[in-house]
């Protein structure tokens, strides 16, 4: 094990147990809950060790500065701490740990940044607690209204504003204007790097994607006394919609997933009065994504008519096609001699790319599995990611 791989492992081990579920082996690091708050304090401690002052933007996002915070043309890097339910260890935290280690590498080499280097930790990237992914970066850039964000509630009814401890501040053009570029390092969420036998890649684009809520309303009734012909069962409409989403996605070479459902009254011996399902849809092109969602909606509506139920469709979030800064991606791919890959996963980098030059680095994931305890990366590949990020930061901030 190289020295850098060993230092990565030691720093990684400081956070590895936090929020880990003993049963599944996955992580329960929901935004602004105890495990994530602990990690946010760890972030502050790491910054303090390095003499990097930490500023919050009032939206839950944290920024640690190497260089004068009042100076412009800063290069931002980092990621997020929060996880999906029972998610993997590397999605998000790898980018933050690697960022601090990249700063260490540059300092050890005697490199002094000409422009500030900033390590960021964005809040609620996954959307697992409050339902809107990349909430922190959307607030910073003004892509979501403060009123809407403040009123978002988790499953227990706690609002984002209450969890934050204050009304979110919203867009901060002055802060955003201090950043000249953003580079996010992330574990790969597929097996392309395994197939190409490369430890690190540069991202080219993020597929357009979004989340849609399907509310199916029917008539609650007794499971034992209601004749089959008399039922208005929204579960039937929901089940048909799940199958329709799968079929329509396959026909379009797109992705559709229904992995979250809520049932009322959720009793074994009662016909549901309401079923809510959330569709995650993604495609390589915007027209394909629109066609997919519209096809699922039309089939669900027709099935609802036959079942005697009612459908309400709500778009909860939508992210357009994100083509990362082509010149920057090419420059970094040449610098690192790394392959260039697209991704179907959303990231804070996708939100920020509409406001400043943005790039992503991927670190090889031998399982190709993400949002699962099976997500992984070797210490050697993580060290390669740190080295790559340090080279990028030196190129962008130190020349």
mmCIF file of C-alpha atoms in Angstrom:
data_model
loop_
_atom_site.group_PDB
_atom_site.id
_atom_site.type_symbol
_atom_site.label_atom_id
_atom_site.label_comp_id
_atom_site.label_asym_id
_atom_site.label_seq_id
_atom_site.Cartn_x
_atom_site.Cartn_y
_atom_site.Cartn_z
ATOM 1 C CA UNK A 1 0.000 0.000 0.000
ATOM 2 C CA UNK A 2 1.371 3.378 -0.986
ATOM 3 C CA UNK A 3 1.750 6.096 1.597
ATOM 4 C CA UNK A 4 -1.130 8.053 0.063
ATOM 5 C CA UNK A 5 -3.381 4.992 0.067
ATOM 6 C CA UNK A 6 -2.527 4.489 3.727
ATOM 7 C CA UNK A 7 -3.320 8.104 4.555
ATOM 8 C CA UNK A 8 -6.583 7.783 2.653
ATOM 9 C CA UNK A 9 -7.485 4.694 4.676
ATOM 10 C CA UNK A 10 -6.704 6.368 7.996
ATOM 11 C CA UNK A 11 -8.838 9.392 7.186
ATOM 12 C CA UNK A 12 -11.583 7.223 5.706
ATOM 13 C CA UNK A 13 -11.722 5.087 8.831
ATOM 14 C CA UNK A 14 -12.579 8.176 10.881
ATOM 15 C CA UNK A 15 -15.965 8.443 9.157
ATOM 16 C CA UNK A 16 -16.621 4.855 8.034
ATOM 17 C CA UNK A 17 -18.642 3.793 11.129
ATOM 18 C CA UNK A 18 -20.859 6.910 11.181
ATOM 19 C CA UNK A 19 -24.473 6.168 10.312
ATOM 20 C CA UNK A 20 -23.802 2.583 9.288
ATOM 21 C CA UNK A 21 -26.669 0.161 9.861
ATOM 22 C CA UNK A 22 -25.448 -3.042 11.495
ATOM 23 C CA UNK A 23 -28.126 -5.123 9.790
ATOM 24 C CA UNK A 24 -27.785 -4.095 6.155
ATOM 25 C CA UNK A 25 -24.233 -2.768 6.218
ATOM 26 C CA UNK A 26 -25.545 0.314 4.422
ATOM 27 C CA UNK A 27 -25.700 3.898 5.615
ATOM 28 C CA UNK A 28 -28.494 6.002 7.084
ATOM 29 C CA UNK A 29 -26.957 9.438 6.761
ATOM 30 C CA UNK A 30 -30.002 11.577 6.053
ATOM 31 C CA UNK A 31 -29.485 15.318 5.734
ATOM 32 C CA UNK A 32 -29.302 17.198 9.043
ATOM 33 C CA UNK A 33 -29.890 14.085 11.143
ATOM 34 C CA UNK A 34 -27.447 13.026 13.851
ATOM 35 C CA UNK A 35 -25.000 11.048 11.649
ATOM 36 C CA UNK A 36 -24.803 13.780 9.028
ATOM 37 C CA UNK A 37 -24.462 16.490 11.674
ATOM 38 C CA UNK A 38 -21.546 14.517 13.160
ATOM 39 C CA UNK A 39 -19.928 14.427 9.709
ATOM 40 C CA UNK A 40 -20.449 18.146 9.315
ATOM 41 C CA UNK A 41 -18.564 18.688 12.581
ATOM 42 C CA UNK A 42 -15.851 16.350 11.312
ATOM 43 C CA UNK A 43 -15.659 18.559 8.218
ATOM 44 C CA UNK A 44 -15.097 21.608 10.402
ATOM 45 C CA UNK A 45 -12.420 19.788 12.391
ATOM 46 C CA UNK A 46 -10.582 18.742 9.223
ATOM 47 C CA UNK A 47 -10.692 22.308 7.968
ATOM 48 C CA UNK A 48 -9.428 23.614 11.326
ATOM 49 C CA UNK A 49 -6.501 21.187 11.237
ATOM 50 C CA UNK A 50 -5.511 22.685 7.906
ATOM 51 C CA UNK A 51 -6.122 26.314 8.870
ATOM 52 C CA UNK A 52 -9.033 26.577 6.423
ATOM 53 C CA UNK A 53 -11.828 28.852 7.706
ATOM 54 C CA UNK A 54 -15.331 27.406 7.222
ATOM 55 C CA UNK A 55 -18.267 29.502 6.069
ATOM 56 C CA UNK A 56 -21.918 28.473 5.729
ATOM 57 C CA UNK A 57 -24.136 29.998 3.063
ATOM 58 C CA UNK A 58 -27.244 29.811 5.259
ATOM 59 C CA UNK A 59 -28.680 26.940 3.208
ATOM 60 C CA UNK A 60 -26.832 24.154 4.989
ATOM 61 C CA UNK A 61 -23.851 24.142 2.623
ATOM 62 C CA UNK A 62 -20.351 24.393 4.127
ATOM 63 C CA UNK A 63 -17.244 25.843 2.454
ATOM 64 C CA UNK A 64 -13.670 25.528 3.746
ATOM 65 C CA UNK A 65 -11.247 28.037 2.203
ATOM 66 C CA UNK A 66 -7.577 27.608 1.422
ATOM 67 C CA UNK A 67 -6.817 31.198 0.516
ATOM 68 C CA UNK A 68 -8.580 34.519 0.995
ATOM 69 C CA UNK A 69 -12.380 34.014 1.080
ATOM 70 C CA UNK A 70 -12.812 37.567 -0.185
ATOM 71 C CA UNK A 71 -10.747 36.852 -3.287
ATOM 72 C CA UNK A 72 -12.384 35.842 -6.535
ATOM 73 C CA UNK A 73 -11.657 33.136 -9.124
ATOM 74 C CA UNK A 74 -11.751 30.378 -6.473
ATOM 75 C CA UNK A 75 -11.739 26.722 -7.500
ATOM 76 C CA UNK A 76 -14.413 24.760 -5.664
ATOM 77 C CA UNK A 77 -14.305 21.020 -5.059
ATOM 78 C CA UNK A 78 -16.073 18.609 -2.699
ATOM 79 C CA UNK A 79 -19.376 16.713 -2.641
ATOM 80 C CA UNK A 80 -21.952 15.670 -0.006
ATOM 81 C CA UNK A 81 -22.299 13.533 3.147
ATOM 82 C CA UNK A 82 -25.962 12.421 3.004
ATOM 83 C CA UNK A 83 -26.998 9.002 1.742
ATOM 84 C CA UNK A 84 -29.987 7.215 0.337
ATOM 85 C CA UNK A 85 -31.593 4.677 2.711
ATOM 86 C CA UNK A 86 -29.050 1.901 3.315
ATOM 87 C CA UNK A 87 -26.760 3.424 0.713
ATOM 88 C CA UNK A 88 -23.086 2.867 0.060
ATOM 89 C CA UNK A 89 -20.124 4.420 1.811
ATOM 90 C CA UNK A 90 -18.449 6.180 -1.116
ATOM 91 C CA UNK A 91 -21.231 8.116 -2.854
ATOM 92 C CA UNK A 92 -20.564 11.685 -1.686
ATOM 93 C CA UNK A 93 -18.083 11.372 1.183
ATOM 94 C CA UNK A 94 -15.345 10.143 -1.163
ATOM 95 C CA UNK A 95 -15.335 13.550 -2.838
ATOM 96 C CA UNK A 96 -14.932 15.392 0.458
ATOM 97 C CA UNK A 97 -12.243 13.142 1.932
ATOM 98 C CA UNK A 98 -10.354 13.250 -1.379
ATOM 99 C CA UNK A 99 -10.577 17.038 -1.483
ATOM 100 C CA UNK A 100 -8.911 17.458 1.911
ATOM 101 C CA UNK A 101 -6.222 14.949 0.962
ATOM 102 C CA UNK A 102 -5.651 16.729 -2.357
ATOM 103 C CA UNK A 103 -5.010 19.947 -0.412
ATOM 104 C CA UNK A 104 -2.537 17.993 1.724
ATOM 105 C CA UNK A 105 -0.773 16.715 -1.401
ATOM 106 C CA UNK A 106 -0.388 20.187 -2.859
ATOM 107 C CA UNK A 107 0.924 21.591 0.403
ATOM 108 C CA UNK A 108 3.372 18.732 0.795
ATOM 109 C CA UNK A 109 4.673 19.502 -2.703
ATOM 110 C CA UNK A 110 5.184 23.137 -1.722
ATOM 111 C CA UNK A 111 2.498 24.362 -4.107
ATOM 112 C CA UNK A 112 0.811 27.674 -3.274
ATOM 113 C CA UNK A 113 -2.529 28.459 -4.936
ATOM 114 C CA UNK A 114 -2.755 31.623 -6.990
ATOM 115 C CA UNK A 115 -6.518 31.434 -6.590
ATOM 116 C CA UNK A 116 -8.339 30.109 -3.500
ATOM 117 C CA UNK A 117 -9.145 26.415 -3.279
ATOM 118 C CA UNK A 118 -12.448 25.679 -1.554
ATOM 119 C CA UNK A 119 -13.698 22.341 -0.194
ATOM 120 C CA UNK A 120 -17.488 22.218 -0.144
ATOM 121 C CA UNK A 121 -20.038 19.952 1.561
ATOM 122 C CA UNK A 122 -23.513 20.301 0.047
ATOM 123 C CA UNK A 123 -26.644 19.464 2.015
ATOM 124 C CA UNK A 124 -29.426 17.055 0.929
ATOM 125 C CA UNK A 125 -27.874 15.987 -2.369
ATOM 126 C CA UNK A 126 -29.727 12.680 -2.466
ATOM 127 C CA UNK A 127 -33.133 14.110 -1.602
ATOM 128 C CA UNK A 128 -33.733 11.091 0.633
ATOM 129 C CA UNK A 129 -35.082 13.126 3.548
ATOM 130 C CA UNK A 130 -36.900 16.099 2.014
ATOM 131 C CA UNK A 131 -37.637 14.745 -1.451
ATOM 132 C CA UNK A 132 -35.738 17.214 -3.648
ATOM 133 C CA UNK A 133 -32.272 16.123 -4.797
ATOM 134 C CA UNK A 134 -29.381 18.606 -4.837
ATOM 135 C CA UNK A 135 -31.391 20.874 -2.546
ATOM 136 C CA UNK A 136 -28.370 22.748 -1.193
ATOM 137 C CA UNK A 137 -26.918 23.560 -4.598
ATOM 138 C CA UNK A 138 -30.377 24.449 -5.946
ATOM 139 C CA UNK A 139 -30.806 26.927 -3.097
ATOM 140 C CA UNK A 140 -27.354 28.429 -3.583
ATOM 141 C CA UNK A 141 -27.983 28.993 -7.290
ATOM 142 C CA UNK A 142 -31.585 30.125 -6.918
ATOM 143 C CA UNK A 143 -32.984 27.132 -8.809
ATOM 144 C CA UNK A 144 -35.548 26.480 -6.088
ATOM 145 C CA UNK A 145 -37.643 29.059 -4.271
ATOM 146 C CA UNK A 146 -36.798 29.608 -0.616
ATOM 147 C CA UNK A 147 -40.450 29.272 0.374
ATOM 148 C CA UNK A 148 -40.764 25.886 -1.286
ATOM 149 C CA UNK A 149 -37.491 24.600 0.172
ATOM 150 C CA UNK A 150 -38.327 25.833 3.677
ATOM 151 C CA UNK A 151 -41.656 24.014 3.605
ATOM 152 C CA UNK A 152 -40.368 20.653 2.402
ATOM 153 C CA UNK A 153 -41.112 17.994 5.019
ATOM 154 C CA UNK A 154 -39.650 14.605 5.835
ATOM 155 C CA UNK A 155 -41.640 11.474 6.646
ATOM 156 C CA UNK A 156 -41.993 12.582 10.279
ATOM 157 C CA UNK A 157 -43.375 15.983 9.274
ATOM 158 C CA UNK A 158 -40.216 17.945 10.120
ATOM 159 C CA UNK A 159 -39.670 20.825 7.704
ATOM 160 C CA UNK A 160 -36.347 21.632 6.090
ATOM 161 C CA UNK A 161 -36.418 25.030 7.813
ATOM 162 C CA UNK A 162 -36.890 23.369 11.210
ATOM 163 C CA UNK A 163 -34.095 20.878 10.568
ATOM 164 C CA UNK A 164 -31.826 23.689 9.401
ATOM 165 C CA UNK A 165 -32.726 25.763 12.430
ATOM 166 C CA UNK A 166 -33.724 28.779 10.351
ATOM 167 C CA UNK A 167 -35.327 29.805 7.097
ATOM 168 C CA UNK A 168 -32.868 28.987 4.278
ATOM 169 C CA UNK A 169 -31.076 32.021 2.903
ATOM 170 C CA UNK A 170 -31.600 31.126 -0.745
ATOM 171 C CA UNK A 171 -29.568 32.302 -3.710
ATOM 172 C CA UNK A 172 -26.205 33.905 -2.962
ATOM 173 C CA UNK A 173 -24.928 35.523 -6.177
ATOM 174 C CA UNK A 174 -22.027 37.127 -4.336
ATOM 175 C CA UNK A 175 -20.734 33.774 -3.091
ATOM 176 C CA UNK A 176 -21.408 32.018 -6.377
ATOM 177 C CA UNK A 177 -19.559 34.797 -8.171
ATOM 178 C CA UNK A 178 -16.383 34.037 -6.224
ATOM 179 C CA UNK A 179 -16.092 30.606 -7.849
ATOM 180 C CA UNK A 180 -14.355 30.256 -11.200
ATOM 181 C CA UNK A 181 -14.839 26.485 -11.500
ATOM 182 C CA UNK A 182 -16.192 23.430 -9.685
ATOM 183 C CA UNK A 183 -14.674 19.952 -9.849
ATOM 184 C CA UNK A 184 -16.492 17.118 -8.089
ATOM 185 C CA UNK A 185 -14.807 13.764 -7.517
ATOM 186 C CA UNK A 186 -17.258 10.865 -7.205
ATOM 187 C CA UNK A 187 -17.243 7.088 -7.133
ATOM 188 C CA UNK A 188 -18.322 5.669 -10.491
ATOM 189 C CA UNK A 189 -21.875 4.349 -10.458
ATOM 190 C CA UNK A 190 -21.326 1.711 -13.104
ATOM 191 C CA UNK A 191 -18.631 -0.613 -14.469
ATOM 192 C CA UNK A 192 -17.206 1.344 -17.400
ATOM 193 C CA UNK A 193 -13.861 1.904 -15.674
ATOM 194 C CA UNK A 194 -13.621 -1.793 -14.822
ATOM 195 C CA UNK A 195 -14.127 -2.616 -18.492
ATOM 196 C CA UNK A 196 -11.590 0.007 -19.562
ATOM 197 C CA UNK A 197 -9.113 -0.997 -16.837
ATOM 198 C CA UNK A 198 -8.689 2.606 -15.709
ATOM 199 C CA UNK A 199 -8.803 3.934 -12.121
ATOM 200 C CA UNK A 200 -10.089 7.438 -12.951
ATOM 201 C CA UNK A 201 -12.268 9.045 -15.633
ATOM 202 C CA UNK A 202 -13.593 12.491 -16.549
ATOM 203 C CA UNK A 203 -17.337 13.035 -16.996
ATOM 204 C CA UNK A 204 -18.773 14.332 -20.262
ATOM 205 C CA UNK A 205 -22.470 14.738 -19.425
ATOM 206 C CA UNK A 206 -25.328 13.870 -17.075
ATOM 207 C CA UNK A 207 -28.507 12.424 -18.574
ATOM 208 C CA UNK A 208 -31.664 14.501 -18.108
ATOM 209 C CA UNK A 209 -33.677 13.044 -15.249
ATOM 210 C CA UNK A 210 -36.333 13.763 -12.674
ATOM 211 C CA UNK A 211 -38.816 12.503 -10.097
ATOM 212 C CA UNK A 212 -42.563 12.359 -10.566
ATOM 213 C CA UNK A 213 -45.162 11.532 -7.910
ATOM 214 C CA UNK A 214 -48.180 9.462 -8.959
ATOM 215 C CA UNK A 215 -51.109 9.738 -6.539
ATOM 216 C CA UNK A 216 -53.785 7.100 -7.116
ATOM 217 C CA UNK A 217 -57.061 7.695 -5.266
ATOM 218 C CA UNK A 218 -59.641 4.955 -4.827
ATOM 219 C CA UNK A 219 -62.147 3.823 -2.246
ATOM 220 C CA UNK A 220 -61.041 2.252 1.008
ATOM 221 C CA UNK A 221 -63.137 -0.743 2.000
ATOM 222 C CA UNK A 222 -63.121 -4.104 3.768
ATOM 223 C CA UNK A 223 -60.963 -6.771 2.142
ATOM 224 C CA UNK A 224 -63.310 -9.583 3.210
ATOM 225 C CA UNK A 225 -66.727 -8.163 2.436
ATOM 226 C CA UNK A 226 -66.255 -6.075 -0.704
ATOM 227 C CA UNK A 227 -67.021 -7.943 -3.917
ATOM 228 C CA UNK A 228 -64.234 -7.906 -6.485
ATOM 229 C CA UNK A 229 -66.546 -6.290 -9.040
ATOM 230 C CA UNK A 230 -67.370 -3.443 -6.648
ATOM 231 C CA UNK A 231 -63.821 -2.431 -5.819
ATOM 232 C CA UNK A 232 -62.083 0.825 -6.732
ATOM 233 C CA UNK A 233 -58.609 -0.357 -5.765
ATOM 234 C CA UNK A 234 -55.753 2.109 -6.431
ATOM 235 C CA UNK A 235 -53.195 -0.624 -5.783
ATOM 236 C CA UNK A 236 -54.180 -2.213 -9.083
ATOM 237 C CA UNK A 237 -53.602 1.064 -10.922
ATOM 238 C CA UNK A 238 -50.269 1.509 -9.156
ATOM 239 C CA UNK A 239 -49.111 -2.030 -10.002
ATOM 240 C CA UNK A 240 -50.025 -1.588 -13.656
ATOM 241 C CA UNK A 241 -48.139 1.725 -13.730
ATOM 242 C CA UNK A 242 -44.951 0.119 -12.389
ATOM 243 C CA UNK A 243 -45.047 -2.477 -15.176
ATOM 244 C CA UNK A 244 -45.851 0.192 -17.757
ATOM 245 C CA UNK A 245 -42.880 2.299 -16.653
ATOM 246 C CA UNK A 246 -40.562 -0.686 -16.995
ATOM 247 C CA UNK A 247 -41.848 -1.485 -20.492
ATOM 248 C CA UNK A 248 -41.778 2.083 -21.795
ATOM 249 C CA UNK A 249 -38.224 2.611 -20.529
ATOM 250 C CA UNK A 250 -36.983 -0.557 -22.220
ATOM 251 C CA UNK A 251 -38.602 0.462 -25.506
ATOM 252 C CA UNK A 252 -36.702 3.768 -25.414
ATOM 253 C CA UNK A 253 -33.366 2.494 -24.065
ATOM 254 C CA UNK A 254 -34.039 4.735 -21.060
ATOM 255 C CA UNK A 255 -34.260 4.110 -17.307
ATOM 256 C CA UNK A 256 -37.404 4.068 -15.170
ATOM 257 C CA UNK A 257 -37.567 3.053 -11.529
ATOM 258 C CA UNK A 258 -40.434 2.980 -9.043
ATOM 259 C CA UNK A 259 -38.791 2.148 -5.727
ATOM 260 C CA UNK A 260 -40.818 4.132 -3.223
ATOM 261 C CA UNK A 261 -44.486 3.658 -2.361
ATOM 262 C CA UNK A 262 -46.869 4.880 0.331
ATOM 263 C CA UNK A 263 -50.211 3.221 1.027
ATOM 264 C CA UNK A 264 -53.215 4.454 3.003
ATOM 265 C CA UNK A 265 -54.418 3.079 5.344
ATOM 266 C CA UNK A 266 -51.699 0.424 4.916
ATOM 267 C CA UNK A 267 -53.663 -2.358 6.617
ATOM 268 C CA UNK A 268 -53.549 -6.003 5.541
ATOM 269 C CA UNK A 269 -57.324 -6.425 5.600
ATOM 270 C CA UNK A 270 -58.286 -3.102 4.020
ATOM 271 C CA UNK A 271 -58.502 -2.103 0.372
ATOM 272 C CA UNK A 272 -56.316 1.011 0.032
ATOM 273 C CA UNK A 273 -57.943 4.396 -0.302
ATOM 274 C CA UNK A 274 -54.778 5.922 -1.739
ATOM 275 C CA UNK A 275 -51.491 4.699 -3.153
ATOM 276 C CA UNK A 276 -48.607 7.028 -3.972
ATOM 277 C CA UNK A 277 -45.649 5.928 -6.055
ATOM 278 C CA UNK A 278 -42.565 7.879 -7.072
ATOM 279 C CA UNK A 279 -41.122 7.456 -10.556
ATOM 280 C CA UNK A 280 -37.429 8.109 -11.162
ATOM 281 C CA UNK A 281 -36.944 8.506 -14.920
ATOM 282 C CA UNK A 282 -33.757 9.132 -16.914
ATOM 283 C CA UNK A 283 -32.787 9.134 -20.583
ATOM 284 C CA UNK A 284 -29.925 10.171 -22.820
ATOM 285 C CA UNK A 285 -31.972 12.907 -24.537
ATOM 286 C CA UNK A 286 -34.629 15.335 -23.232
ATOM 287 C CA UNK A 287 -37.198 14.340 -25.869
ATOM 288 C CA UNK A 288 -36.782 10.692 -24.928
ATOM 289 C CA UNK A 289 -37.329 11.495 -21.262
ATOM 290 C CA UNK A 290 -40.432 13.575 -22.011
ATOM 291 C CA UNK A 291 -41.833 10.817 -24.189
ATOM 292 C CA UNK A 292 -41.192 8.228 -21.500
ATOM 293 C CA UNK A 293 -42.966 10.141 -18.730
ATOM 294 C CA UNK A 294 -45.869 11.064 -20.992
ATOM 295 C CA UNK A 295 -46.314 7.444 -22.083
ATOM 296 C CA UNK A 296 -46.356 6.245 -18.473
ATOM 297 C CA UNK A 297 -48.841 8.982 -17.552
ATOM 298 C CA UNK A 298 -51.161 8.085 -20.429
ATOM 299 C CA UNK A 299 -51.129 4.378 -19.591
ATOM 300 C CA UNK A 300 -51.672 5.079 -15.894
ATOM 301 C CA UNK A 301 -54.595 7.395 -16.692
ATOM 302 C CA UNK A 302 -56.229 4.817 -18.941
ATOM 303 C CA UNK A 303 -55.826 2.116 -16.316
ATOM 304 C CA UNK A 304 -57.241 4.451 -13.658
ATOM 305 C CA UNK A 305 -60.340 4.953 -15.806
ATOM 306 C CA UNK A 306 -60.835 1.189 -16.035
ATOM 307 C CA UNK A 307 -60.223 0.686 -12.292
ATOM 308 C CA UNK A 308 -62.537 3.500 -11.242
ATOM 309 C CA UNK A 309 -59.662 5.331 -9.578
ATOM 310 C CA UNK A 310 -58.228 8.820 -10.021
ATOM 311 C CA UNK A 311 -54.689 9.868 -10.922
ATOM 312 C CA UNK A 312 -52.808 13.029 -10.016
ATOM 313 C CA UNK A 313 -49.291 13.451 -11.439
ATOM 314 C CA UNK A 314 -46.847 15.914 -9.846
ATOM 315 C CA UNK A 315 -43.357 16.744 -11.076
ATOM 316 C CA UNK A 316 -41.226 16.990 -7.923
ATOM 317 C CA UNK A 317 -37.897 17.682 -9.577
ATOM 318 C CA UNK A 318 -36.448 17.793 -13.071
ATOM 319 C CA UNK A 319 -32.894 18.266 -14.263
ATOM 320 C CA UNK A 320 -32.155 18.968 -17.927
ATOM 321 C CA UNK A 321 -29.363 17.424 -19.937
ATOM 322 C CA UNK A 322 -26.065 18.588 -18.473
ATOM 323 C CA UNK A 323 -23.155 18.719 -20.881
ATOM 324 C CA UNK A 324 -20.141 19.622 -18.787
ATOM 325 C CA UNK A 325 -17.856 22.370 -20.031
ATOM 326 C CA UNK A 326 -16.383 20.678 -23.095
ATOM 327 C CA UNK A 327 -13.163 22.604 -23.068
ATOM 328 C CA UNK A 328 -12.588 21.913 -19.384
ATOM 329 C CA UNK A 329 -13.420 18.204 -19.707
ATOM 330 C CA UNK A 330 -11.067 17.804 -22.663
ATOM 331 C CA UNK A 331 -8.357 19.735 -20.845
ATOM 332 C CA UNK A 332 -8.634 17.524 -17.763
ATOM 333 C CA UNK A 333 -8.850 14.293 -19.748
ATOM 334 C CA UNK A 334 -5.631 15.248 -21.528
ATOM 335 C CA UNK A 335 -3.983 16.312 -18.268
ATOM 336 C CA UNK A 336 -4.852 13.008 -16.588
ATOM 337 C CA UNK A 337 -4.699 10.775 -19.664
ATOM 338 C CA UNK A 338 -8.121 9.531 -18.585
ATOM 339 C CA UNK A 339 -11.179 8.255 -20.455
ATOM 340 C CA UNK A 340 -14.306 10.410 -20.765
ATOM 341 C CA UNK A 341 -17.657 8.945 -19.687
ATOM 342 C CA UNK A 342 -21.297 10.076 -19.505
ATOM 343 C CA UNK A 343 -23.419 9.262 -16.443
ATOM 344 C CA UNK A 344 -27.075 8.704 -15.724
ATOM 345 C CA UNK A 345 -26.772 9.899 -12.123
ATOM 346 C CA UNK A 346 -27.516 13.402 -10.886
ATOM 347 C CA UNK A 347 -25.016 15.453 -8.887
ATOM 348 C CA UNK A 348 -24.553 18.925 -7.429
ATOM 349 C CA UNK A 349 -22.088 19.388 -10.283
ATOM 350 C CA UNK A 350 -25.034 19.188 -12.655
ATOM 351 C CA UNK A 351 -26.790 22.063 -10.908
ATOM 352 C CA UNK A 352 -23.677 24.223 -10.647
ATOM 353 C CA UNK A 353 -22.730 23.620 -14.291
ATOM 354 C CA UNK A 354 -25.411 26.079 -15.402
ATOM 355 C CA UNK A 355 -23.616 28.825 -13.456
ATOM 356 C CA UNK A 356 -19.872 28.169 -13.740
ATOM 357 C CA UNK A 357 -17.439 25.889 -15.586
ATOM 358 C CA UNK A 358 -17.822 22.450 -14.012
ATOM 359 C CA UNK A 359 -16.184 19.049 -14.323
ATOM 360 C CA UNK A 360 -16.406 15.667 -12.633
ATOM 361 C CA UNK A 361 -13.901 12.928 -11.931
ATOM 362 C CA UNK A 362 -14.969 9.313 -11.392
ATOM 363 C CA UNK A 363 -13.085 6.709 -9.350
ATOM 364 C CA UNK A 364 -13.412 3.063 -10.371
ATOM 365 C CA UNK A 365 -16.040 0.977 -8.575
ATOM 366 C CA UNK A 366 -15.181 -2.733 -8.980
ATOM 367 C CA UNK A 367 -18.729 -3.908 -8.291
ATOM 368 C CA UNK A 368 -20.386 -1.314 -10.487
ATOM 369 C CA UNK A 369 -23.095 -1.126 -7.804
ATOM 370 C CA UNK A 370 -24.124 2.159 -6.183
ATOM 371 C CA UNK A 371 -26.787 3.305 -3.693
ATOM 372 C CA UNK A 372 -26.182 -0.051 -2.014
ATOM 373 C CA UNK A 373 -23.814 -1.516 0.596
ATOM 374 C CA UNK A 374 -22.088 -3.295 -2.311
ATOM 375 C CA UNK A 375 -20.723 0.023 -3.574
ATOM 376 C CA UNK A 376 -16.944 0.014 -3.203
ATOM 377 C CA UNK A 377 -13.545 1.308 -4.287
ATOM 378 C CA UNK A 378 -10.051 0.116 -3.467
ATOM 379 C CA UNK A 379 -7.732 2.281 -1.409
ATOM 380 C CA UNK A 380 -5.286 2.286 -4.327
ATOM 381 C CA UNK A 381 -7.926 3.632 -6.722
ATOM 382 C CA UNK A 382 -9.035 6.209 -4.162
ATOM 383 C CA UNK A 383 -5.421 7.326 -3.866
ATOM 384 C CA UNK A 384 -5.315 7.599 -7.660
ATOM 385 C CA UNK A 385 -8.412 9.761 -7.442
ATOM 386 C CA UNK A 386 -6.747 12.021 -4.859
ATOM 387 C CA UNK A 387 -3.675 12.351 -7.081
ATOM 388 C CA UNK A 388 -5.854 13.187 -10.076
ATOM 389 C CA UNK A 389 -7.828 15.776 -8.121
ATOM 390 C CA UNK A 390 -4.623 17.354 -6.792
ATOM 391 C CA UNK A 391 -3.313 17.663 -10.349
ATOM 392 C CA UNK A 392 -6.581 19.260 -11.446
ATOM 393 C CA UNK A 393 -6.534 21.743 -8.556
ATOM 394 C CA UNK A 394 -2.908 22.579 -9.290
ATOM 395 C CA UNK A 395 -3.775 23.149 -12.959
ATOM 396 C CA UNK A 396 -6.798 25.341 -12.214
ATOM 397 C CA UNK A 397 -5.760 27.196 -9.051
ATOM 398 C CA UNK A 398 -1.999 27.233 -8.925
ATOM 399 C CA UNK A 399 -0.896 28.378 -12.410
#
